[in-house]
XYZ file of C-alpha atoms in Angstrom:
224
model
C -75.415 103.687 19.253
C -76.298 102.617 15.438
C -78.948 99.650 16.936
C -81.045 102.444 19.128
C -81.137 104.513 15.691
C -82.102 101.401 13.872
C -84.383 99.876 16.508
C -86.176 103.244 16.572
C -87.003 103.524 12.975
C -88.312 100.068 13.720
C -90.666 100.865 16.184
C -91.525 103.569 14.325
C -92.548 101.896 11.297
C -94.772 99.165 13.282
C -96.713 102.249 15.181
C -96.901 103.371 11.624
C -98.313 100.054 9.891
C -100.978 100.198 12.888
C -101.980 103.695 12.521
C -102.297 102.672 9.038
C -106.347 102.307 7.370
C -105.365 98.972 6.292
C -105.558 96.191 8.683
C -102.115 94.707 9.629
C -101.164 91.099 11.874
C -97.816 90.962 13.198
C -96.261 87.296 12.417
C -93.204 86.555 14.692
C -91.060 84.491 12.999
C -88.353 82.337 14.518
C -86.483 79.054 14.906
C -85.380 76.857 17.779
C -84.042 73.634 18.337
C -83.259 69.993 20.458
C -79.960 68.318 20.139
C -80.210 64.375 20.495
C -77.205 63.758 22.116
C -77.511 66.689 24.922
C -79.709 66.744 28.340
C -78.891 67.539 32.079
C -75.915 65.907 33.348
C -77.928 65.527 37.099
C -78.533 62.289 39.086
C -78.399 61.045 42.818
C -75.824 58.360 43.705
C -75.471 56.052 46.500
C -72.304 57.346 49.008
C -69.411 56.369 48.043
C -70.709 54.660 44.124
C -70.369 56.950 41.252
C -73.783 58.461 39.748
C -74.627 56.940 35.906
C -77.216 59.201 33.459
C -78.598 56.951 31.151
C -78.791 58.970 27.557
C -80.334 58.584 24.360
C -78.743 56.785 21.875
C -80.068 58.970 19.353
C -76.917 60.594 17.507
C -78.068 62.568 14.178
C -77.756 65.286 15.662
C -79.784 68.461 16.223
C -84.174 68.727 15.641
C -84.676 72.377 14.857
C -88.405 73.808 15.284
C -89.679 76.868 13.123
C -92.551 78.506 14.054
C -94.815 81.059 13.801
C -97.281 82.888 16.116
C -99.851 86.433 15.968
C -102.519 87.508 18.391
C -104.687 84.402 17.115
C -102.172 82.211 18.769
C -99.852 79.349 17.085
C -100.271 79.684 13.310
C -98.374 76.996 11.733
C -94.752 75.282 12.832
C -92.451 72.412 11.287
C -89.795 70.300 12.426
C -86.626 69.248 10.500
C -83.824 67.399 11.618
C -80.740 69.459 10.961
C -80.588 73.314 11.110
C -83.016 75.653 8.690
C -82.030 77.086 5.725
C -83.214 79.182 2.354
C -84.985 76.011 1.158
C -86.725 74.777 4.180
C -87.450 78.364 5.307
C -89.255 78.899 2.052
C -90.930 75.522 2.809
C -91.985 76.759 6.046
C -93.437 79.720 4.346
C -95.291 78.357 2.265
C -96.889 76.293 4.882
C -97.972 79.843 6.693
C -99.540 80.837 3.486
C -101.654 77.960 3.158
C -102.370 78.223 6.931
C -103.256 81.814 6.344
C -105.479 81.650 3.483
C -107.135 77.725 3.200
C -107.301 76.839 7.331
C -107.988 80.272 8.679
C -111.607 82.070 7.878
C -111.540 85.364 8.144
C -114.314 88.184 7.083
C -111.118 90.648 6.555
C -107.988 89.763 5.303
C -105.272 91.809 6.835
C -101.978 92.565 5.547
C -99.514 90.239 7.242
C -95.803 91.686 8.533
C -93.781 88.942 9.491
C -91.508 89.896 12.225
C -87.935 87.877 12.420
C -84.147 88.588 13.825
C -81.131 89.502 10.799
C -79.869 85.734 10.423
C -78.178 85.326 6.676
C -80.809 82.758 5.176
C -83.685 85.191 6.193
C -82.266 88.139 3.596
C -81.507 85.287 1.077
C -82.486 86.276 -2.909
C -85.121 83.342 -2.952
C -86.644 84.709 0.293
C -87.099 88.535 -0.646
C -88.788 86.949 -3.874
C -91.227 85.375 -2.179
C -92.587 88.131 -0.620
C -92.502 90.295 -3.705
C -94.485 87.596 -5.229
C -96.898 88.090 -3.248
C -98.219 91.969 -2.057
C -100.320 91.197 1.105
C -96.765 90.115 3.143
C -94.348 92.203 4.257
C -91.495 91.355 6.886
C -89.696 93.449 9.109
C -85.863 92.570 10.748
C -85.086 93.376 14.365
C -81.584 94.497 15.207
C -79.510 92.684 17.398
C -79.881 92.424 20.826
C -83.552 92.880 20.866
C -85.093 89.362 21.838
C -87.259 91.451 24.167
C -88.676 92.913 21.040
C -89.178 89.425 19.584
C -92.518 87.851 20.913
C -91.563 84.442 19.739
C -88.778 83.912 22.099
C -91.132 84.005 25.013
C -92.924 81.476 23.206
C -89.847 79.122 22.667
C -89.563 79.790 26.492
C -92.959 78.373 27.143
C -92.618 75.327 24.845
C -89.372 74.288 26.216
C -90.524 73.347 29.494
C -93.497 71.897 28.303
C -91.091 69.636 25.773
C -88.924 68.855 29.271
C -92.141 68.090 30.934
C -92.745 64.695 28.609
C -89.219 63.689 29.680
C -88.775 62.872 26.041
C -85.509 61.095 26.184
C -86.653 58.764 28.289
C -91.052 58.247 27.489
C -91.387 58.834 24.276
C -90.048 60.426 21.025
C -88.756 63.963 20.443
C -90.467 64.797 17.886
C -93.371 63.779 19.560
C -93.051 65.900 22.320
C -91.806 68.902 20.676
C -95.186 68.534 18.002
C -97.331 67.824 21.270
C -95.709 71.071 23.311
C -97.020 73.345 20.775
C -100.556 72.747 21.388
C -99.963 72.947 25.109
C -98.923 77.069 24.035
C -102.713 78.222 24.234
C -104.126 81.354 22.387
C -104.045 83.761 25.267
C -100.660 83.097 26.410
C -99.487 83.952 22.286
C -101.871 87.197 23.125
C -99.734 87.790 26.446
C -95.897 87.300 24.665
C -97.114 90.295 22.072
C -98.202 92.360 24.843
C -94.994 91.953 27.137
C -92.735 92.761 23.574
C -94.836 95.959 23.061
C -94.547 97.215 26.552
C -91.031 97.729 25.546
C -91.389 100.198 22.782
C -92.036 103.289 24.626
C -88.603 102.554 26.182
C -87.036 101.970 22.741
C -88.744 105.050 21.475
C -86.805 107.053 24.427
C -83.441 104.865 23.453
C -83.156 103.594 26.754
C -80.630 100.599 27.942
C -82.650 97.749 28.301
C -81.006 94.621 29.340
C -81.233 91.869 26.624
C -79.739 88.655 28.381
C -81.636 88.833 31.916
C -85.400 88.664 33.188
C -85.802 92.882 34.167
C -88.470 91.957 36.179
C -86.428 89.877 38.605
C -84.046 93.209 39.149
C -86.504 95.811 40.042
C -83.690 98.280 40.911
C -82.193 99.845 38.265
C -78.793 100.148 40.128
C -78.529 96.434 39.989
């Protein structure tokens, strides 16, 4: 299939970039998000009464959470209300930059490949002109069906729960929990998401069907 073809030139070129003399961090790139007016339609009734879920009465609409993490763990994130787009994106990314080069000390600065999925606003004119501007970033775009290849999304996993954990419909503000989640993500699980996307690429090197929308590791047998 044209993805295999494309997700091998992929791998490829990030086996390249490491072989490479000059230093290179990998910068997954992604975004995720709440909706106010949604959460689990679950509750215990008394026999024979009809069970009420008390809900937030919150109703602007969706809190979308962009992020950004390398082997030194959570490097910068932001919160919007509303979906992302070109102009908050390049927002975001200027955030990383400052992140990058004013927050983070670093004897060697590396070359920085930011790793994200195809969506439209991330091939956007003003976006591929920010990273001309500036030589020491790169990016790279997985093909579809690849989350496995994306180390982000076990990230977003992680942070989920721990936003569900605060209950934050009920003790205290979204935004509060989703901003308090992310330092609950600590440096070595970050560490642990890259290594788990990795162990996939001698399998993608092979072209081998890998199953995008399930666990693997809870179906041991191939056959199932």
């Amino acid at each position: 299939m044209c993805w295999k073809i494309i997700q091998f030139v992929i791998i490829k070129t990030i086996l390249k970039l490491d072989a490479s003399d000059t230093l290179h961090e990998f910068i997954f790139v992604d975004e995720a998000g709440f909706n106010l007016t949604k959460r689990r339609q679950r509750g215990c009734n008394i026999i024979g009464q009809r069970t009420l879920v008390d809900v937030s009465g919150q109703h602007e609409g969706n809190v979308t959470l962009c992020a950004a993490i390398s082997n030194h763990g959570l490097l910068h994130h932001h919160a919007t209300l509303g979906p992302y787009n070109t102009q908050r994106l390049l927002t975001f990314l200027d955030g990383l930059w400052k992140a990058l080069f004013q927050h983070v000390q670093r004897e060697l600065q590396p070359c920085y490949v930011v790793v994200w999925d195809n969506v439209h606003f991330h091939h956007s004119v003003l976006v591929r002109n920010w990273f001309m501007n500036d030589p020491r970033f790169t990016n790279v775009f997985l093909t579809p069906y690849s989350p496995f290849l994306s180390s982000i999304e076990e990230f977003f996993s992680a942070w989920r729960w721990k936003v569900y954990d605060r209950n934050p419909y009920v003790q205290n503000n979204l935004l509060q929990a989703m901003e308090e989640a992310c330092g609950d993500i600590a440096v070595e699980s970050c560490q642990g998401c890259l290594r788990h996307s990795r162990a996939f690429f001698p399998r993608c090197l092979a072209r081998e069907n890998i199953v995008s929308n399930v666990d693997e590791n809870l179906w041991p047998d191939p056959g199932r």
